[in-house]
Every structure is written in C-alpha cells, then in structure tokens.
Amino acid sequence: MKQETICVQGGWQPKNGEPRVLPIYQSTTFKYESSEAMADLFDLKTEGYFYSRLQNPTNDAVAAKITALEGGIAGMLTSSGQAANFYAVFNICEAGDHLVCTKEIYGGTYNLYGTTLPKLGIECTMISENDSEEEIDKAFRPNTKCLMAETISNPSCNVLDIAKMARIAHKHGVPLIVDNTFATPINCRPFEFGADIVTHSTTKYMEGHATTIGGAIVDSGNFDWDFYGEKFKGLTRPDPSYHGLTYTKSFGKKAYITKATVQLMRDLGSIPSPQNSFLLNLGLETLHLRVQRHCENAQKIAEWLQANEEVTWIHYSGLPTDPYHELAQKQFRDGMSCGVMCFGIKGGRERAIRFMNSLKLIAIVTHVADARSCILHPASHTHRQMTDEQLMKAGVQPDLMRLSIGIENADDLIADLDQALKAK
Ligand SMILES: *Cc1c(COP(=O)(O)O)cnc(C)c1O
C-alpha cells in the first residue's frame, strides 16, 4: 500500500461484521476462560491482551499504522513524545552507559538527555549535526550505546544528513535513532537512509489538531543486536524479570519493541489512553493531505518573507538559497520538508514583540505543527531567562521567530504577516 492508503486504511483491519471504524477499547482488563490461558500470557508464550498498562487493542492498531507508514517491523505508542525519546534510549542504556546526541534537538529532549539521564547514570555528549565526521567520531566511547538526532531540528529547522549519521553510528557499532516528528513519514522515511529506530511526538503533525499529546517508537528491525551482544546485554541476555527469557532469542527482529513494551512500559507506565489513540488515528487519516497543504502554504509564505525588506534573514529548506536545500531535495518527498520556518526582522527583540502582538490570525502559542498557524519567539518565551549572549551560545539568535504555518488560506496568512510588519 502507498502512504495515502496506509493513512486511511492502515492499522485497524476489521473482520466480518466488525466496526469499520477503529473502536475505542476503553477497558483496563481483558477476560480469559482459564487460569492457564492467563498464565501463558504472563509468560509471553501466547500473544494477547491482559492489562492496558502494557498493551491495548486501540493503541496497537494505531501503532501498526505508524509502523507501516515508516516501513518498520514493529512499533509502539507512548503517552508523549518525551516518553518516546526516553524509552527509545533507556531500552538500550543503563547506568554507566553513554549516548551521543546532536545539540540542535528539541529543548525538551535536550533537557532529558543532558540533565535527567545523567541523574540515572547515563551520560550524553552533545555534538553538532554540522560537525565533520572526524569530530563526531571523537565523541564515541566504548560504552556508547546510540547516536540520536532529529530529521528536521526544532526550532532551528536544520536538515539532518541521515545517511552520513547512519554511517557514523554503524562504524561505532551502535544504532542511529532519529526523531522524525517534523518531517513525518509522508515527507521522509529515515529507514531508507539507514536509520535504525524512529521516534515521534505524535502531538504535532500526526495528530494535527492540537488536541492530544502522544508519542511513538518504530523499529526498522535492521540493527543486529546479537552481533554486538556484549554491548546490548539487556536484549541479548536473559531477563530475570521474565523468568530468564532472552528477547533476541524469543522475538528475533521484534526484540527491541517487545522489550520496551513488556519491560519498560510494564515498569514505568507511560501508555496513552485508548481515547487519545482514537483521536490520533483520526488525525492520521488525513496526514497526507494536511502535510502537503502545510508545505505548499509554507513555501509560498517563505518566498514572500524572503522578498520582504523588513525581513533580515529566513531559514526554510524549501528556499533554493537555503544551506539545506540540496539535502532536502535528496531526502524528502518532492523536496518538501514541513510547515515550520525561522526568520528575523529589522529592529531586534523589541520589534519582534511588536510584530507578534500585531498578528491576528497567527497566534502566539507554545505549540507547533498543527492545523492553525502559530508563532513563538524563544528569546521572549521558552528561553526568556537568557541574555542575548547566552542565546547565541545556545544557537538561538535573539531575533529568531519560529513560524508554524497551518492549513488555512496562504493569502490570508500573508495579509496577516503584512499588516503586522507594517505596525508601528
Ligand atoms: C514536541 C516535540 C517533542 C516532545 O513531544 P511531546 O509530545 O510534547 O512530549 C519531541 N521531539 C520533537 C521534535 C518535538 O517537536
């Protein structure tokens, strides 16, 4: 099936007489006829549902759709993108381990890996995705367990060279994990460029309507855990909390997702509610249409902004002048990235604030990548405690505004930007 068909019909496959639309299995528990049947489920001898903290049929149908969209072998949903990025790493890292991560990643992930994981004894070295291969090589240690990056970084809108990063990760015998939130599998399928595991904040384009927080992890099934068995003992050695079961032996290519489900989700419990997964699925049914419109609108608006003399700089890979334009053409469907762009205007911080306060359709919100257009000024909002100097060090220009273009009419949005740029 092509992406458009998977969006509409993937995941839930109703049998004779079953509901055409994915049902919400709003049940914590599932009934069995015998004690033995339940025991086999607990031993992971048979597949089935017993408690919604581990698995739920509504969630699984949506996970199957996202797995198909990414071209993976197994996938799972989490209650947020944060939980997805935590589980993806914690599934293969423990105290004493180390990971390498690009510093351009989303601020929430930066804090999670840079501040919270070290409290659990997992160290993180931040590199830049623009560093040379030799520089990135130097960040790896014998105890490094993965390399992590974003397809399109939030908020700086850089485009990752996935093939280069995969080559580096594999040279050091570790998987490449890619957060594909901004590109979505409609515009980019990181597995095709060598990534091993993909994560998502489904809160953004996938759900698409700013109603539901959620996340997902998908495994390509391509990383050979057994080949590096000494390094990934959690997958390749018996798990005492499952009567000595070994994930790679019992579940083959599905070992990584099975472990994350039956061990991490069992113990840490960040499952989405079936109601939220139902809403996510509704969003996914139109993902292909919305992403295309987001990109068409963003392209028009980026071109308009670039031509406006009040605009001092703009960063959007759809513009031929952008440093990431060529890479976007190579990696993205029809060269389209997403609806998010960054730009600055004359007059610095104060003018940026006046400009944003004058916008009428485009709202100031701490969100991005949904149907409604919105804008954020990190220097005034998410990073407001920092001086201009500190901002520059963190790679955020003081005048940077992150504009997320929705699926409204592009001319209406341009008219809004135009009147706000003229505001005195
Ligand atoms: C928003 C976001 C996250 C965090 O996801 P939540 O659903 O808000 O927990 C992770 N990565 C990226 C790229 C994001 O944009």
XYZ file of C-alpha atoms in Angstrom, residues 8-389:
382
model
C -6.734 5.996 5.631
C -6.911 2.200 5.923
C -3.744 1.017 7.712
C -3.732 -0.413 11.222
C -7.282 -1.470 12.132
C -8.352 -4.366 9.870
C -11.991 -5.199 10.710
C -13.144 -8.775 10.208
C -16.602 -9.866 9.046
C -19.279 -7.840 10.850
C -16.818 -5.772 12.930
C -16.941 -1.939 13.096
C -15.471 -0.248 10.025
C -14.024 2.500 12.256
C -11.372 1.747 14.903
C -13.226 1.110 18.208
C -12.090 2.644 21.497
C -11.332 -0.328 23.764
C -11.862 1.648 26.952
C -11.020 -1.269 29.244
C -8.163 -1.761 31.680
C -8.532 -5.556 31.656
C -9.340 -8.461 29.357
C -11.216 -11.654 30.238
C -9.933 -15.232 29.849
C -11.650 -18.588 30.256
C -8.930 -20.355 32.208
C -6.144 -19.696 34.633
C -3.688 -21.413 32.245
C -4.603 -19.087 29.358
C -3.804 -16.095 31.575
C -0.563 -17.698 32.794
C 0.640 -18.214 29.201
C 0.084 -14.515 28.509
C 2.132 -13.551 31.557
C 4.943 -15.847 30.393
C 4.778 -14.224 26.920
C 4.118 -17.717 25.495
C 0.994 -16.556 23.670
C 0.038 -13.133 22.324
C -2.941 -11.310 23.733
C -4.134 -8.520 25.978
C -4.355 -8.669 29.729
C -3.810 -5.200 31.157
C -3.864 -1.839 29.331
C -0.706 -0.543 31.031
C 1.173 -2.929 28.714
C -0.968 -3.136 25.616
C -4.424 -2.175 24.384
C -6.062 -3.083 21.034
C -6.888 0.548 20.109
C -3.317 1.643 20.784
C -1.877 -1.324 18.895
C -3.941 -0.649 15.767
C -2.634 2.934 15.659
C 0.936 1.790 16.339
C 0.579 -0.663 13.425
C -0.476 2.201 11.119
C 2.517 4.347 12.104
C 4.841 1.330 11.756
C 3.534 0.743 8.222
C 3.944 4.444 7.348
C 7.590 4.331 8.473
C 8.231 0.962 6.781
C 9.270 -0.595 10.112
C 8.887 -4.075 11.574
C 7.373 -3.216 14.981
C 6.149 -0.117 16.784
C 4.524 1.132 19.964
C 2.715 4.228 21.207
C 3.679 6.226 24.283
C 1.767 8.880 26.220
C 4.010 11.703 24.911
C 6.931 12.421 22.602
C 9.075 12.871 25.712
C 8.221 9.326 26.836
C 9.078 8.007 23.349
C 12.512 9.647 23.362
C 13.129 8.429 26.912
C 12.107 4.812 26.233
C 13.961 4.684 22.896
C 17.247 5.364 24.705
C 16.559 3.766 28.103
C 15.667 0.493 26.354
C 19.374 0.051 25.461
C 21.168 2.293 28.008
C 21.651 1.825 31.730
C 23.771 3.422 34.478
C 27.382 3.564 33.277
C 26.393 3.897 29.601
C 26.719 6.834 27.240
C 24.986 8.257 24.177
C 25.867 10.817 21.519
C 23.246 13.372 20.508
C 23.031 16.446 18.289
C 22.737 19.697 20.242
C 20.212 21.032 17.707
C 17.465 18.726 19.077
C 14.202 19.926 20.635
C 14.686 21.652 24.026
C 12.676 19.009 25.911
C 14.897 16.246 24.541
C 18.000 18.349 25.281
C 16.978 18.583 28.950
C 16.002 14.902 29.116
C 19.346 13.666 27.754
C 21.555 16.456 29.073
C 20.176 16.814 32.636
C 17.814 13.979 33.606
C 19.575 10.931 32.105
C 22.870 11.842 33.870
C 20.922 11.599 37.171
C 20.270 7.965 36.220
C 23.973 7.457 35.474
C 23.677 7.756 31.673
C 25.992 10.350 30.191
C 25.359 12.272 26.979
C 27.836 14.022 24.679
C 26.302 16.733 22.502
C 27.768 17.228 19.022
C 26.570 19.433 16.172
C 24.993 17.794 13.146
C 27.192 20.108 11.076
C 30.425 18.823 12.667
C 32.777 16.859 10.430
C 32.730 13.068 10.558
C 36.114 13.096 12.349
C 34.810 15.439 15.058
C 31.698 13.327 15.618
C 33.851 10.156 15.763
C 35.717 11.630 18.734
C 32.514 11.763 20.827
C 32.142 7.956 20.808
C 33.395 5.823 23.716
C 33.492 2.073 24.332
C 30.299 2.414 26.443
C 28.367 4.474 23.836
C 25.033 2.807 23.015
C 23.389 5.003 20.388
C 23.511 8.140 18.248
C 20.418 10.343 18.355
C 19.296 13.218 16.071
C 16.229 14.902 14.513
C 15.348 14.732 10.790
C 14.419 18.434 10.920
C 15.517 20.158 14.120
C 13.033 22.061 16.284
C 13.252 25.108 16.376
C 16.304 25.754 14.149
C 14.904 23.889 11.066
C 18.234 22.278 10.102
C 18.020 19.172 7.930
C 19.919 16.077 9.084
C 22.133 14.152 6.667
C 20.664 10.798 7.753
C 22.931 8.622 5.581
C 26.042 10.308 6.996
C 24.827 9.911 10.594
C 23.875 6.246 9.995
C 27.340 5.556 8.571
C 28.971 7.095 11.661
C 26.711 5.221 14.111
C 27.268 1.882 12.379
C 31.026 2.403 12.214
C 30.903 2.560 16.031
C 28.565 -0.446 16.307
C 25.514 1.425 17.606
C 22.048 2.193 16.204
C 21.015 5.587 14.834
C 17.788 6.835 16.457
C 16.010 9.600 14.541
C 13.193 11.801 15.842
C 11.100 12.185 12.670
C 8.405 14.457 14.174
C 8.710 17.446 11.812
C 9.210 15.598 8.513
C 6.620 12.852 9.230
C 6.810 9.619 7.196
C 4.888 11.412 4.439
C 7.937 13.516 3.548
C 10.760 11.335 4.867
C 11.270 7.690 5.832
C 14.569 7.677 7.759
C 14.927 3.859 7.490
C 15.516 4.283 3.740
C 18.657 6.283 4.573
C 19.989 3.862 7.185
C 18.370 4.958 10.482
C 17.585 2.016 12.774
C 14.898 3.388 15.094
C 12.463 6.273 14.607
C 10.640 8.231 17.303
C 7.772 10.720 17.089
C 5.949 13.312 19.054
C 2.560 12.446 17.513
C 1.332 15.612 19.257
C 2.459 17.583 16.190
C 1.524 16.852 12.538
C 0.434 13.245 13.115
C -2.489 14.123 15.388
C -2.506 17.514 13.730
C -5.270 19.356 15.567
C -3.583 20.276 18.880
C -5.927 18.121 20.955
C -3.778 15.187 22.056
C -0.272 14.654 23.460
C 1.332 11.399 22.301
C 4.440 9.649 21.039
C 5.593 6.630 19.047
C 8.670 4.434 18.603
C 9.223 2.341 15.456
C 11.993 -0.212 14.885
C 13.306 -0.998 11.397
C 14.397 -4.456 12.549
C 17.729 -3.842 10.812
C 20.124 -3.426 13.728
C 21.902 -6.691 14.600
C 21.767 -6.700 18.431
C 23.211 -10.222 18.638
C 26.292 -9.253 16.632
C 27.059 -6.696 19.368
C 25.658 -8.985 22.064
C 28.169 -7.917 24.743
C 27.136 -4.287 24.307
C 23.362 -4.803 24.343
C 23.036 -7.305 27.195
C 19.501 -6.166 28.035
C 18.349 -7.585 24.679
C 20.722 -10.491 24.220
C 20.998 -11.950 27.762
C 18.274 -13.499 29.956
C 15.873 -11.049 31.632
C 15.429 -12.139 35.277
C 12.140 -10.188 35.457
C 10.789 -12.549 32.744
C 11.984 -15.945 34.067
C 15.244 -15.704 32.160
C 13.694 -15.064 28.726
C 16.120 -13.599 26.126
C 14.444 -11.031 23.863
C 16.529 -11.571 20.717
C 16.114 -15.360 21.004
C 12.372 -15.331 21.627
C 11.317 -12.398 19.442
C 14.001 -12.059 16.740
C 13.671 -8.796 14.850
C 10.899 -7.638 17.212
C 13.178 -7.900 20.286
C 13.668 -4.146 20.803
C 9.971 -3.159 20.742
C 8.942 -6.246 22.741
C 11.417 -5.351 25.497
C 10.289 -1.717 25.545
C 6.666 -2.891 25.845
C 6.825 -5.754 28.315
C 9.639 -4.365 30.485
C 9.753 -0.546 30.261
C 6.034 0.047 29.760
C 5.235 -2.545 32.463
C 7.591 -0.868 34.959
C 7.317 2.819 34.035
C 3.788 3.005 32.613
C 3.529 5.788 30.005
C 0.753 4.245 27.923
C -1.627 6.572 26.043
C -5.327 6.297 26.817
C -7.318 4.476 24.091
C -9.421 7.642 23.706
C -6.299 9.633 22.807
C -5.153 6.965 20.369
C -8.557 7.139 18.664
C -8.071 10.906 18.182
C -4.536 10.322 16.909
C -5.915 7.836 14.393
C -8.458 10.374 13.111
C -5.583 12.784 12.580
C -3.513 10.162 10.768
C -6.366 9.545 8.309
C -5.714 12.988 6.775
C -1.956 13.269 7.448
C -1.018 13.014 3.753
C -3.429 15.806 2.762
C -2.529 18.115 5.631
C 1.237 17.737 5.305
C 1.042 18.595 1.622
C -1.005 21.733 2.343
C 1.259 22.757 5.244
C 4.239 22.563 2.887
C 2.594 24.360 -0.044
C 1.486 27.196 2.253
C 4.895 27.378 3.960
C 6.692 27.537 0.603
C 4.534 30.478 -0.562
C 4.988 32.306 2.735
C 8.742 31.676 2.937
C 9.129 33.131 -0.566
C 7.020 36.156 0.398
C 9.010 36.740 3.598
C 12.323 36.397 1.786
C 11.277 39.101 -0.678
C 10.131 41.490 2.107
C 12.724 44.120 3.014
C 11.770 44.151 6.709
C 12.929 40.514 6.930
C 16.670 40.279 7.658
C 17.060 36.513 7.342
C 14.959 33.389 6.817
C 15.692 29.703 7.183
C 13.455 27.256 5.272
C 14.853 24.361 3.265
C 12.290 24.902 0.508
C 14.112 28.126 -0.484
C 16.820 27.499 -3.139
C 19.171 29.834 -1.196
C 18.896 27.744 1.996
C 22.027 25.781 3.015
C 19.869 22.651 3.461
C 18.001 22.949 0.155
C 20.022 20.293 -1.674
C 19.797 17.790 1.180
C 16.037 18.361 1.402
C 15.714 17.603 -2.334
C 17.587 14.343 -1.824
C 15.843 13.096 1.337
C 12.314 14.487 1.206
C 9.350 13.628 -0.992
C 9.227 16.272 -3.745
C 11.827 18.169 -1.663
C 9.110 19.182 0.826
C 10.130 19.433 4.486
C 7.394 20.734 6.823
C 5.381 23.846 7.665
C 7.870 25.310 10.140
C 10.389 28.050 9.347
C 12.608 30.518 11.244
C 13.198 34.154 10.459
C 14.252 37.507 11.909
C 13.148 41.090 11.204
C 14.797 44.524 11.446
C 14.709 46.062 14.924
C 15.665 43.006 17.003
C 13.806 41.792 20.100
C 11.527 44.832 20.639
C 10.341 44.941 17.054
C 9.777 41.167 17.103
C 7.475 41.566 20.115
C 5.542 44.444 18.482
C 5.215 42.403 15.288
C 3.892 39.325 17.087
C 1.433 41.344 19.188
C 0.001 42.757 15.943
C -0.709 39.366 14.365
C -4.403 38.459 14.256
C -4.712 35.032 12.589
C -1.301 33.698 13.576
C -1.416 33.083 17.329
C 1.339 33.233 19.952
C 1.277 29.719 21.445
C 3.745 27.170 22.822
C 2.867 24.700 20.134
C 3.944 23.929 16.631
C 2.902 21.826 13.668
C -0.879 21.777 13.874
C -3.693 22.920 11.587
C -3.682 26.511 12.946
C -0.794 28.869 12.196
C 1.224 29.971 15.193
C 4.422 31.758 16.163
C 6.912 31.665 19.034
C 9.825 33.930 19.939
C 12.244 31.802 22.000
C 14.034 34.899 23.409
C 10.731 36.168 24.871
C 9.141 32.811 25.686
C 10.877 29.436 26.028
C 14.382 30.936 26.568
C 13.381 34.263 28.211
C 15.740 33.955 31.198
C 18.773 34.128 28.877
C 20.759 37.205 27.798
C 21.416 37.761 24.081
C 24.935 36.450 24.597
